[in-house]
Short mmCIF file of C-alpha atoms and ligand atoms in Angstrom, two decimals:
data_model
loop_
_atom_site.label_atom_id
_atom_site.label_comp_id
_atom_site.label_asym_id
_atom_site.label_seq_id
_atom_site.Cartn_x
_atom_site.Cartn_y
_atom_site.Cartn_z
CA MET A 99 0.00 0.00 0.00
CA GLU A 100 0.88 3.64 -0.29
CA THR A 101 2.50 4.66 2.95
CA LEU A 102 2.55 8.20 4.23
CA LYS A 103 5.49 10.38 5.04
CA PHE A 104 5.54 11.45 8.65
CA ALA A 105 5.91 15.03 7.43
CA ASP A 106 2.46 14.78 5.80
CA MET A 107 0.75 13.79 9.04
CA LYS A 108 0.17 17.12 10.74
CA LEU A 109 2.61 16.38 13.52
CA SER A 110 4.43 18.90 15.69
CA SER A 111 7.95 19.79 14.70
CA GLU A 112 9.30 18.42 18.00
CA ILE A 113 7.99 14.94 17.40
CA LEU A 114 9.05 15.05 13.75
CA GLN A 115 12.56 15.79 14.98
CA GLY A 116 12.32 12.82 17.31
CA ILE A 117 11.16 10.55 14.47
CA GLN A 118 13.91 11.91 12.26
CA SER A 119 16.56 11.18 14.88
CA MET A 120 15.36 7.59 15.05
CA GLY A 121 16.09 7.25 11.36
CA PHE A 122 12.57 6.41 10.23
CA GLU A 123 12.15 7.35 6.60
CA LYS A 124 8.48 6.78 6.11
CA ALA A 125 5.61 5.45 8.10
CA SER A 126 4.96 1.73 8.01
CA PRO A 127 1.55 0.57 6.71
CA ILE A 128 0.01 0.24 10.17
CA GLN A 129 1.40 3.63 11.14
CA SER A 130 0.03 5.24 7.95
CA MET A 131 -3.38 3.80 8.62
CA THR A 132 -3.69 4.43 12.34
CA ILE A 133 -1.77 7.60 13.25
CA PRO A 134 -4.17 9.99 11.41
CA LEU A 135 -7.20 8.23 12.89
CA ILE A 136 -5.83 8.28 16.41
CA LEU A 137 -4.94 11.95 16.03
CA GLU A 138 -8.57 12.57 15.04
CA GLY A 139 -9.63 11.02 18.31
CA LYS A 140 -11.08 7.77 16.98
CA ASP A 141 -11.11 4.55 18.98
CA ILE A 142 -9.04 1.99 17.14
CA ILE A 143 -8.73 -1.72 16.97
CA GLY A 144 -5.57 -2.42 15.02
CA GLN A 145 -4.41 -5.75 13.72
CA ALA A 146 -0.89 -6.27 12.49
CA GLN A 147 1.94 -8.70 12.94
CA THR A 148 4.97 -8.19 15.09
CA GLY A 149 7.68 -6.01 13.69
CA THR A 150 5.32 -3.72 11.84
CA GLY A 151 5.99 -0.67 13.99
CA LYS A 152 2.96 -0.67 16.25
CA THR A 153 4.75 1.08 19.11
CA ALA A 154 5.24 4.25 17.14
CA ALA A 155 1.75 3.84 15.65
CA PHE A 156 0.23 4.50 19.05
CA GLY A 157 3.22 6.26 20.62
CA ILE A 158 3.40 9.16 18.20
CA PRO A 159 -0.24 10.25 18.45
CA MET A 160 -0.28 9.64 22.21
CA ILE A 161 2.67 11.95 22.67
CA GLU A 162 1.00 14.56 20.46
CA LYS A 163 -2.04 14.51 22.69
CA ILE A 164 -0.23 15.06 25.97
CA ASP A 165 -0.73 18.42 27.60
CA LYS A 166 2.85 19.29 28.43
CA SER A 167 2.01 21.78 31.13
CA ASN A 168 -0.03 19.19 33.00
CA LYS A 169 1.85 16.82 35.30
CA GLN A 170 -0.91 14.28 35.69
CA ILE A 171 -1.06 10.85 34.12
CA GLN A 172 -2.68 11.26 30.72
CA GLY A 173 -1.73 8.17 28.78
CA LEU A 174 -1.74 4.53 29.86
CA ILE A 175 -0.23 1.66 27.87
CA LEU A 176 -0.71 -1.94 28.97
CA CYS A 177 1.77 -4.59 27.77
CA PRO A 178 1.95 -8.33 28.45
CA THR A 179 5.48 -8.55 29.82
CA ARG A 180 8.01 -6.54 31.70
CA GLU A 181 10.44 -6.66 28.79
CA LEU A 182 7.86 -5.29 26.43
CA ALA A 183 6.88 -2.53 28.85
CA ILE A 184 10.52 -1.47 29.08
CA GLN A 185 10.96 -1.57 25.32
CA VAL A 186 7.84 0.46 24.68
CA ALA A 187 8.89 3.01 27.28
CA GLU A 188 12.32 3.23 25.66
CA GLU A 189 10.88 3.72 22.19
CA LEU A 190 8.63 6.47 23.50
CA GLY A 191 11.61 8.00 25.27
CA ARG A 192 13.41 8.21 21.92
CA LEU A 193 10.40 9.80 20.27
CA LEU A 194 10.34 12.30 23.15
CA LYS A 195 13.95 13.34 22.67
CA PHE A 196 12.96 16.90 21.79
CA ILE A 197 10.02 17.13 24.18
CA PRO A 198 11.72 17.17 27.59
CA GLU A 199 8.54 18.19 29.43
CA VAL A 200 6.87 14.84 28.82
CA HIS A 201 7.95 11.82 30.85
CA VAL A 202 7.29 8.11 30.45
CA LEU A 203 7.62 5.54 33.22
CA PRO A 204 7.54 1.77 32.85
CA VAL A 205 5.83 0.09 35.78
CA TYR A 206 6.03 -3.68 36.02
CA GLY A 207 5.97 -6.58 38.37
CA GLY A 208 9.26 -7.82 39.75
CA GLN A 209 10.56 -4.34 40.45
CA PRO A 210 10.26 -3.22 44.08
CA ILE A 211 7.08 -1.23 44.44
CA GLU A 212 8.80 1.38 46.68
CA HIS A 213 11.19 2.13 43.89
CA GLN A 214 8.27 2.70 41.56
CA LEU A 215 6.55 4.95 44.08
CA LYS A 216 9.65 7.09 44.28
CA SER A 217 9.88 7.36 40.49
CA LEU A 218 6.20 8.18 40.23
CA ARG A 219 6.62 10.99 42.74
CA SER A 220 9.83 12.42 41.42
CA LEU A 221 9.31 12.02 37.68
CA ARG A 222 5.59 12.88 37.56
CA PRO A 223 5.18 10.92 34.32
CA GLN A 224 2.36 11.82 31.96
CA ILE A 225 2.60 8.41 30.31
CA ILE A 226 2.70 5.08 32.13
CA VAL A 227 3.62 1.83 30.42
CA GLY A 228 2.91 -1.20 32.53
CA THR A 229 1.94 -4.80 32.96
CA PRO A 230 -1.68 -5.24 34.03
CA GLY A 231 -1.01 -6.95 37.36
CA ARG A 232 1.30 -4.29 38.70
CA ILE A 233 -0.78 -1.41 37.35
CA TYR A 234 -3.74 -2.87 39.14
CA ASP A 235 -1.72 -3.08 42.37
CA HIS A 236 -0.95 0.61 42.11
CA ILE A 237 -4.57 1.47 41.50
CA ASP A 238 -5.48 -0.58 44.51
CA ARG A 239 -2.96 1.29 46.63
CA LYS A 240 -4.13 4.55 45.11
CA THR A 241 -0.58 5.27 44.04
CA ILE A 242 -1.68 5.50 40.42
CA ARG A 243 -4.90 7.29 39.64
CA LEU A 244 -6.44 7.00 36.24
CA GLU A 245 -9.10 9.73 36.39
CA THR A 246 -6.95 12.04 34.31
CA VAL A 247 -6.11 9.47 31.65
CA HIS A 248 -7.54 10.37 28.27
CA MET A 249 -5.97 7.63 26.17
CA VAL A 250 -5.48 3.92 26.87
CA VAL A 251 -3.54 1.50 24.70
CA LEU A 252 -3.60 -2.25 24.89
CA ASP A 253 -0.44 -3.49 23.22
CA GLU A 254 -0.44 -7.14 22.17
CA ALA A 255 -3.92 -7.54 23.55
CA ASP A 256 -4.24 -11.17 22.43
CA GLU A 257 -1.09 -12.06 24.30
CA MET A 258 -2.27 -10.37 27.48
CA LEU A 259 -5.48 -12.37 27.32
CA ASN A 260 -3.54 -15.57 26.65
CA MET A 261 -1.56 -14.89 29.78
CA GLY A 262 -4.67 -14.62 31.89
CA PHE A 263 -4.75 -10.86 32.33
CA ARG A 264 -8.33 -10.49 31.22
CA ASP A 265 -9.79 -9.67 34.63
CA ALA A 266 -7.01 -7.27 35.49
CA ILE A 267 -7.41 -5.46 32.18
CA GLU A 268 -11.14 -5.12 32.59
CA GLU A 269 -10.77 -3.82 36.12
CA ILE A 270 -8.21 -1.28 35.01
CA LEU A 271 -10.39 -0.13 32.12
CA LYS A 272 -13.24 0.46 34.57
CA PHE A 273 -11.13 3.07 36.32
CA VAL A 274 -10.61 5.02 33.13
CA LYS A 275 -13.25 7.61 32.29
CA ASP A 276 -15.72 6.66 29.58
CA GLU A 277 -14.70 9.46 27.23
CA ALA A 278 -11.10 8.29 27.13
CA GLN A 279 -9.84 7.25 23.74
CA THR A 280 -9.00 3.55 23.44
CA VAL A 281 -6.52 1.96 21.08
CA PHE A 282 -6.24 -1.82 21.04
CA PHE A 283 -3.49 -3.56 19.11
CA SER A 284 -3.40 -7.26 18.55
CA ALA A 285 -1.83 -9.64 16.06
CA THR A 286 -4.95 -11.80 16.12
CA MET A 287 -8.59 -11.12 16.91
CA PRO A 288 -10.00 -13.83 19.16
CA LYS A 289 -13.52 -13.47 20.53
CA ALA A 290 -12.35 -12.18 23.90
CA ILE A 291 -10.86 -9.12 22.21
CA LEU A 292 -14.08 -8.41 20.38
CA HIS A 293 -15.78 -8.55 23.75
CA LEU A 294 -13.38 -5.95 25.15
CA THR A 295 -14.01 -3.83 22.09
CA LYS A 296 -17.76 -3.98 22.51
CA THR A 297 -17.59 -3.12 26.18
CA TYR A 298 -14.94 -0.44 26.27
CA GLN A 299 -14.74 1.17 22.84
CA THR A 300 -17.00 3.63 21.07
CA ASN A 301 -17.52 3.09 17.35
CA PRO A 302 -14.04 1.72 16.91
CA GLU A 303 -12.38 1.69 13.51
CA HIS A 304 -11.04 -1.74 12.72
CA VAL A 305 -7.73 -1.26 10.97
CA GLN A 306 -6.06 -4.30 9.53
CA VAL A 307 -2.83 -4.61 7.65
CA ALA A 308 -3.62 -7.19 5.02
CA ARG A 309 -1.47 -10.27 5.17
CA GLN A 310 0.36 -9.53 1.95
CA GLN A 311 1.50 -6.24 3.40
CA MET A 312 2.79 -7.76 6.56
CA SER A 313 6.44 -8.30 7.08
CA ALA A 314 6.09 -12.04 6.54
CA PRO A 315 6.99 -12.09 2.82
CA LEU A 316 10.43 -10.79 3.65
CA ILE A 317 10.97 -13.86 5.74
CA GLU A 318 11.98 -16.88 3.74
CA GLN A 319 10.28 -19.85 5.32
CA PHE A 320 11.43 -23.44 5.13
CA TYR A 321 10.56 -26.72 6.72
CA LEU A 322 12.53 -29.91 7.25
CA GLU A 323 11.16 -33.34 7.92
CA VAL A 324 13.18 -35.01 10.65
CA ARG A 325 12.95 -37.63 13.33
CA ASN A 326 12.78 -36.44 16.89
CA ASP A 327 16.20 -37.80 17.70
CA GLN A 328 17.70 -35.96 14.72
CA LYS A 329 16.60 -32.52 15.74
CA ILE A 330 19.62 -31.33 17.66
CA ASP A 331 22.01 -32.62 15.05
CA ALA A 332 19.97 -31.06 12.29
CA LEU A 333 19.85 -27.80 14.18
CA SER A 334 23.58 -27.56 14.64
CA ARG A 335 24.19 -28.32 10.99
CA LEU A 336 21.80 -25.55 9.99
CA LEU A 337 23.40 -23.19 12.47
CA ASP A 338 26.80 -23.94 10.99
CA LEU A 339 25.63 -23.73 7.41
CA ASN A 340 23.65 -20.53 7.76
CA HIS A 341 26.45 -18.95 9.73
CA THR A 342 24.09 -16.40 11.21
CA LYS A 343 25.15 -13.96 13.82
CA LEU A 344 22.04 -13.93 15.96
CA SER A 345 19.35 -16.53 15.88
CA VAL A 346 16.48 -17.73 18.04
CA VAL A 347 15.54 -21.35 18.57
CA PHE A 348 11.98 -22.00 19.73
CA CYS A 349 10.94 -24.93 21.88
CA ASN A 350 7.52 -25.80 23.19
CA THR A 351 8.49 -26.39 26.80
CA LYS A 352 10.79 -24.98 29.42
CA ARG A 353 12.34 -28.38 30.03
CA ARG A 354 13.18 -28.62 26.41
CA VAL A 355 14.83 -25.20 26.44
CA ASP A 356 17.13 -26.40 29.21
CA ASP A 357 17.96 -29.56 27.31
CA VAL A 358 18.70 -27.78 24.08
CA VAL A 359 20.85 -25.17 25.81
CA GLU A 360 22.84 -27.91 27.45
CA HIS A 361 23.34 -29.79 24.19
CA LEU A 362 24.33 -26.76 22.19
CA GLU A 363 26.61 -25.56 24.95
CA ARG A 364 28.39 -28.89 24.90
CA ARG A 365 28.86 -28.49 21.20
CA GLY A 366 30.52 -25.16 21.79
CA TYR A 367 27.92 -22.69 20.67
CA LEU A 368 27.39 -19.36 22.37
CA VAL A 369 23.97 -20.08 23.66
CA GLY A 370 21.54 -18.81 26.27
CA GLY A 371 18.14 -19.99 27.40
CA LEU A 372 15.04 -17.94 28.14
CA HIS A 373 11.93 -19.22 29.81
CA GLY A 374 9.46 -18.43 32.54
CA ASP A 375 11.18 -20.36 35.32
CA LEU A 376 14.33 -18.29 35.16
CA LYS A 377 14.87 -15.56 37.66
CA GLN A 378 14.41 -12.09 36.23
CA ARG A 379 18.07 -11.39 36.88
CA ASP A 380 19.06 -14.35 34.71
CA ARG A 381 16.65 -13.38 31.98
CA ASP A 382 18.06 -9.89 31.92
CA ARG A 383 21.58 -11.25 31.74
CA VAL A 384 20.77 -13.59 28.87
CA MET A 385 19.03 -10.83 26.95
CA GLY A 386 21.88 -8.44 27.64
CA ASN A 387 24.38 -10.98 26.35
CA PHE A 388 22.23 -11.62 23.29
CA ARG A 389 22.11 -7.92 22.47
CA LYS A 390 25.86 -7.67 22.95
CA GLY A 391 26.40 -10.75 20.82
CA THR A 392 28.21 -12.75 23.49
CA VAL A 393 25.21 -15.03 23.20
CA GLU A 394 24.51 -15.76 19.55
CA ILE A 395 21.79 -18.33 19.87
CA LEU A 396 18.83 -17.72 22.09
CA VAL A 397 16.74 -20.76 22.96
CA ALA A 398 13.30 -19.75 24.16
CA THR A 399 9.71 -20.65 24.80
CA ASP A 400 6.93 -18.64 23.19
CA ILE A 401 6.01 -16.58 26.20
CA ALA A 402 9.56 -15.86 27.24
CA ALA A 403 10.30 -14.67 23.72
CA ARG A 404 7.49 -12.16 23.63
CA GLY A 405 9.67 -9.33 24.70
CA ILE A 406 12.51 -10.04 22.33
CA ASP A 407 12.83 -6.99 20.21
CA VAL A 408 16.29 -7.37 18.81
CA ASP A 409 16.45 -6.10 15.26
CA ASP A 410 19.26 -8.10 13.70
CA ILE A 411 18.06 -11.64 14.31
CA GLU A 412 18.81 -13.37 11.02
CA ALA A 413 17.15 -16.71 11.52
CA VAL A 414 14.46 -18.36 13.60
CA TYR A 415 14.41 -22.12 14.15
CA ASN A 416 11.26 -23.84 15.25
CA LEU A 417 12.82 -26.88 16.79
CA ASP A 418 9.35 -27.89 17.87
CA LEU A 419 6.39 -27.13 15.70
CA PRO A 420 4.31 -24.51 17.51
CA TYR A 421 0.91 -25.63 18.71
CA ASP A 422 -1.00 -22.95 16.93
CA GLU A 423 -0.76 -20.64 13.97
CA GLU A 424 -0.53 -17.52 16.04
CA ASP A 425 2.57 -18.73 17.79
CA TYR A 426 4.11 -19.45 14.42
CA VAL A 427 3.46 -15.90 13.28
CA HIS A 428 4.86 -14.48 16.50
CA ARG A 429 7.92 -16.69 16.35
CA ILE A 430 8.99 -16.00 12.81
CA GLY A 431 8.25 -12.33 13.36
CA ARG A 432 11.35 -12.24 15.58
CA THR A 433 13.36 -12.05 12.38
CA GLY A 434 12.82 -9.88 9.31
CA ARG A 435 11.83 -6.93 11.44
CA VAL A 436 10.77 -3.82 9.54
CA GLY A 437 12.22 -4.32 6.12
CA ARG A 438 15.06 -6.65 7.02
CA LYS A 439 15.48 -10.08 5.56
CA GLY A 440 15.22 -13.17 7.64
CA LYS A 441 14.89 -16.91 7.42
CA ALA A 442 12.69 -19.26 9.37
CA PHE A 443 13.24 -23.02 9.62
CA THR A 444 10.63 -25.33 11.04
CA PHE A 445 11.22 -28.97 11.97
CA VAL A 446 8.33 -31.31 11.43
CA VAL A 447 8.05 -34.87 12.60
CA GLY A 448 5.71 -37.36 10.92
CA ARG A 449 2.09 -36.39 11.06
CA GLU A 450 2.93 -32.85 12.10
CA MET A 451 3.01 -32.17 8.35
CA ASN A 452 -0.75 -31.64 8.49
CA ASN A 453 -0.38 -28.95 11.13
CA LEU A 454 2.29 -27.26 9.09
CA LYS A 455 -0.04 -27.14 6.09
CA ARG A 456 -2.66 -25.48 8.24
CA ILE A 457 -0.11 -22.94 9.44
CA GLY A 458 0.87 -22.23 5.84
CA GLN A 459 -2.74 -21.57 4.91
CA PHE A 460 -3.41 -19.41 7.92
CA THR A 461 -0.38 -17.23 7.41
CA ASN A 462 -0.91 -17.18 3.69
CA SER A 463 2.74 -17.88 3.21
CA LYS A 464 4.86 -20.33 1.30
CA ILE A 465 6.76 -22.62 3.56
CA LEU A 466 9.17 -24.43 1.27
CA PRO A 467 10.68 -27.84 1.85
CA THR A 468 14.39 -27.94 2.34
CA LYS A 469 16.80 -30.81 2.90
CA LEU A 470 18.90 -31.41 5.91
CA PRO A 471 22.36 -30.20 4.98
CA THR A 472 24.86 -33.04 4.86
CA VAL A 473 28.05 -32.98 6.84
CA THR A 474 29.87 -32.37 3.56
CA ASP A 475 27.70 -29.33 2.83
CA VAL A 476 28.54 -27.91 6.20
CA GLU A 477 32.25 -28.66 5.87
CA GLU A 478 32.37 -27.16 2.43
CA ASN A 479 30.59 -24.08 3.58
CA LYS A 480 32.97 -23.67 6.50
CA ALA A 481 35.95 -24.11 4.17
CA ASN A 482 34.59 -21.47 1.81
CA GLN A 483 34.14 -19.06 4.66
CA LEU A 484 37.67 -19.69 5.80
CA VAL A 485 39.07 -19.13 2.31
CA ASP A 486 37.15 -15.86 2.04
CA LYS A 487 38.49 -14.74 5.36
CA ILE A 488 42.07 -15.58 4.40
CA LYS A 489 41.73 -13.63 1.19
CA GLU A 490 40.33 -10.66 3.04
CA THR A 491 43.15 -10.79 5.58
CA ILE A 492 45.78 -10.84 2.84
CA LYS A 493 44.06 -7.94 1.12
CA ALA A 494 43.94 -5.93 4.32
CA GLY A 495 47.73 -6.21 4.66
CA GLY A 496 49.75 -5.53 7.80
CA LEU A 497 51.19 -9.04 7.77
CA GLU A 498 54.85 -8.11 8.24
CA ARG A 499 55.24 -9.52 11.73
CA SER A 500 53.51 -12.75 10.80
CA ILE A 501 55.70 -13.11 7.72
CA SER A 502 58.87 -12.74 9.71
CA LEU A 503 57.63 -15.39 12.12
CA ILE A 504 56.94 -17.77 9.26
CA GLU A 505 60.42 -17.11 7.92
CA ARG A 506 61.83 -18.10 11.29
CA ILE A 507 59.91 -21.39 11.20
CA MET A 508 61.06 -21.99 7.65
CA VAL A 509 64.71 -21.89 8.66
CA ASP A 510 64.58 -25.41 10.06
CA GLU A 511 61.12 -26.59 9.07
CA THR A 512 59.64 -27.84 5.82
CA ASN A 513 57.97 -25.61 3.32
CA SER A 514 55.46 -22.77 3.54
CA LEU A 515 52.59 -24.97 2.29
CA ASP A 516 52.99 -27.28 5.30
CA ILE A 517 53.11 -24.37 7.69
CA ALA A 518 50.00 -22.79 6.21
CA ALA A 519 48.17 -26.12 6.36
CA ALA A 520 49.15 -26.63 10.00
CA LEU A 521 47.91 -23.16 10.89
CA LEU A 522 44.63 -23.80 9.12
CA LYS A 523 44.17 -27.00 11.02
CA MET A 524 44.89 -25.27 14.31
CA LEU A 525 42.48 -22.51 13.40
CA SER A 526 39.55 -24.73 12.66
CA GLU A 527 39.95 -27.09 15.60
CA PRO A 528 40.22 -25.49 19.00
CA LYS A 529 37.86 -22.64 18.21
CA LYS A 530 34.84 -24.14 19.83
CA ARG A 531 36.56 -24.80 23.10
CA ALA A 532 37.71 -21.22 23.18
CA LYS A 533 34.13 -20.15 22.71
CA GLU A 534 33.05 -22.23 25.60
CA ALA A 535 35.57 -20.60 27.85
CA VAL A 536 34.09 -17.14 27.39
CA GLU A 537 30.56 -18.33 27.90
CA ALA A 538 28.86 -16.87 30.92
CA PRO A 539 27.64 -19.12 33.69
CA ARG A 540 24.78 -21.26 32.58
CA ASP A 541 21.54 -19.46 32.14
CA ARG A 542 19.08 -21.76 33.68
CA VAL A 543 17.69 -23.05 36.86
CA SER A 544 19.99 -25.68 38.11
CA ASP A 545 17.96 -27.41 40.73
CA ARG A 546 15.82 -29.43 38.45
CA PRO A 547 16.47 -33.03 37.47
CA ARG A 548 17.40 -33.17 33.83
CA SER A 549 17.19 -35.99 31.44
CA SER A 550 20.48 -37.34 30.31
CA THR A 551 19.18 -39.46 27.50
CA GLY A 552 19.95 -36.83 24.94
CA ASN A 553 17.04 -37.68 22.79
CA PHE A 554 13.95 -35.63 22.42
CA SER A 555 11.28 -38.15 21.81
CA ARG A 556 9.09 -36.95 24.62
CA GLY A 557 6.63 -35.56 22.13
CA PRO A 558 4.30 -32.78 22.96
CA SER A 559 4.66 -32.96 26.66
CA ARG A 560 2.47 -31.59 29.36
CA ASP A 561 4.93 -29.08 30.67
CA ARG A 562 4.05 -26.68 27.96
CA ASP A 563 5.21 -23.18 28.56
CA ASP A 564 3.91 -20.61 30.92
CA ARG A 565 0.52 -19.98 29.50
CA SER A 566 -1.31 -23.13 30.49
CA GLY A 567 -2.28 -24.01 33.97
CA PRO A 568 -3.47 -21.81 36.73
CA PRO A 569 -1.73 -18.52 37.31
CA ARG A 570 0.86 -18.88 39.99
CA ARG A 571 3.33 -16.81 41.82
CA ASP A 572 6.89 -16.88 40.87
CA ASP A 573 10.00 -15.17 41.99
CA ARG A 574 9.21 -12.03 40.06
CA GLY A 575 6.22 -11.31 42.16
CA ARG A 576 2.75 -11.82 41.00
CA ASP A 577 2.94 -9.89 37.81
CA ASP A 578 3.76 -10.95 34.27
CA ARG A 579 2.50 -14.39 34.90
CA GLY A 580 -1.13 -14.15 35.57
CA PRO A 581 -3.07 -11.57 37.32
CA ARG A 582 -4.08 -11.71 40.84
CA ARG A 583 -7.79 -12.15 40.88
CA PRO A 584 -9.15 -8.82 41.90
CA SER A 585 -11.14 -9.08 45.04
CA SER A 586 -14.61 -7.66 44.79
CA GLU A 587 -13.62 -5.24 47.45
CA GLY A 588 -11.46 -2.39 46.39
CA PHE A 589 -12.87 -2.25 42.92
CA ARG A 590 -15.48 0.33 42.67
CA ARG A 591 -16.47 2.14 39.62
CA LYS A 592 -16.19 5.83 40.38
P1 ADP B 277 5.73 -4.19 16.69
O1 ADP B 277 5.30 -3.60 17.98
O2 ADP B 277 4.73 -4.05 15.61
O3 ADP B 277 6.22 -5.59 16.82
P2 ADP B 277 7.85 -2.28 16.92
O4 ADP B 277 7.04 -1.09 17.23
O5 ADP B 277 8.54 -2.93 18.05
O6 ADP B 277 6.98 -3.38 16.16
O7 ADP B 277 8.89 -1.89 15.77
C1 ADP B 277 9.89 -2.76 15.33
C2 ADP B 277 11.15 -2.02 14.96
O8 ADP B 277 10.92 -1.19 13.83
C3 ADP B 277 11.64 -1.09 16.05
O9 ADP B 277 13.05 -1.19 16.12
C4 ADP B 277 11.24 0.29 15.57
O10 ADP B 277 12.09 1.29 16.07
C5 ADP B 277 11.33 0.13 14.08
N1 ADP B 277 10.42 1.02 13.35
C6 ADP B 277 9.17 1.38 13.71
N2 ADP B 277 8.62 2.19 12.78
C7 ADP B 277 9.53 2.34 11.81
C8 ADP B 277 9.55 3.08 10.58
N3 ADP B 277 8.51 3.82 10.18
N4 ADP B 277 10.67 2.99 9.83
C9 ADP B 277 11.72 2.24 10.23
N5 ADP B 277 11.78 1.54 11.39
C10 ADP B 277 10.69 1.59 12.18
MG1 MG B 278 5.05 -4.26 19.80
#
């Protein structure tokens, strides 16, 4: 579709400067369609995949509508996870670079509430970005008041509902005045969202980025038929062949993440695991290392990966076929973000082929068959990379010291061909062990019994990731996992 230029959107010069400094050239389709409508004051229900620029789609008009001279909370954004809340707040912070009077504060579970109270008092933010559980806590304590809020955003609404935040969201929305503008974003539109729309929105415009315009076509999608016990081997061959810098491997269970991390670690990859059982501290460390590149392969469950917003992920591997189409869309959306290219590989075992077909139809995308690379393919590819690197090094020059060293060896040793060959051999062998040495302490809970069989034939097991089962407390406090059921007391419509 025709996308708009930000300059044609009747935006203030301060925000245009902010957008400019972020390097955005033109608005993405969802931004082109929603920003003008939101500026007009319309309630919106927006549907678009991950990586389509939804944050700025609601962030830009929200910022435009903030009364700078007023220090009360005017905008509220609800996100499913702490990571996402932080990322949204950061993106808004960048947009606000030239509007110092407006402040944004992320408020999420897991962070000490006293700390948040201090920030709320000292920063006086006009925009709050938070996870539903913790926002509700603050409302309950009367430390956040929503009477002055005139715009509410639900970001990744489907995901928040999946995580069991429905009650918390509804309770929060009840505290917002009826006239407030509401903007709901969701990759999918399950019934529960339509219910929220009916109850809390006024004549909402349903804006949908058609599938063909979504970022999916930029992602090349492949599938491989394997046996369960071949998966890890197949994965490492693909990792070696593709030679990607950053990639994400998806598993269906937390257990499986631990297993895969262990296996890949043993094979010398720079790998980190991410799932709901890890302490927040560990999750932050893994993500930090992934951003820095000291972890190159992130192994994650669906929920844990929701907050991953790293732009240069080159490949996604679905080691386990996701259970539903939506997860597939979310997973592959981790690569190919806004205009970049990416590849997605999905392993299918036996009858799972039928599910894959369904996923292909749902996402309206071509998932092409590909063969497991042979060991020779991988070796050849590695050799080619090495040859390229050698050529580059020669071209770059500055080899004088090395040459004089070689000359010293050549005084009593063989010929230069032998020396070069020996160096090559040394270069390709101990590398993996060196990698292992720099790897950070293992990123996983260590007190759980782990299978040592090394095969993965458990099949779709019951310990599916975070979303199933009753909400429970974990070490991050009650938020991000499932809401606390609001007691009937304490919730009163004004
Ligand atoms: P979504 O919420 O739809 O998954 P994000 O809002 O997180 O997507 O945006 C994904 C990435 O694209 C971010 O790094 C963001 O800064 C960038 N981005 C957003 N809008 C644009 C744009 N108009 N041009 C270029 N990059 C953009
Ligand atoms: Mg988003």
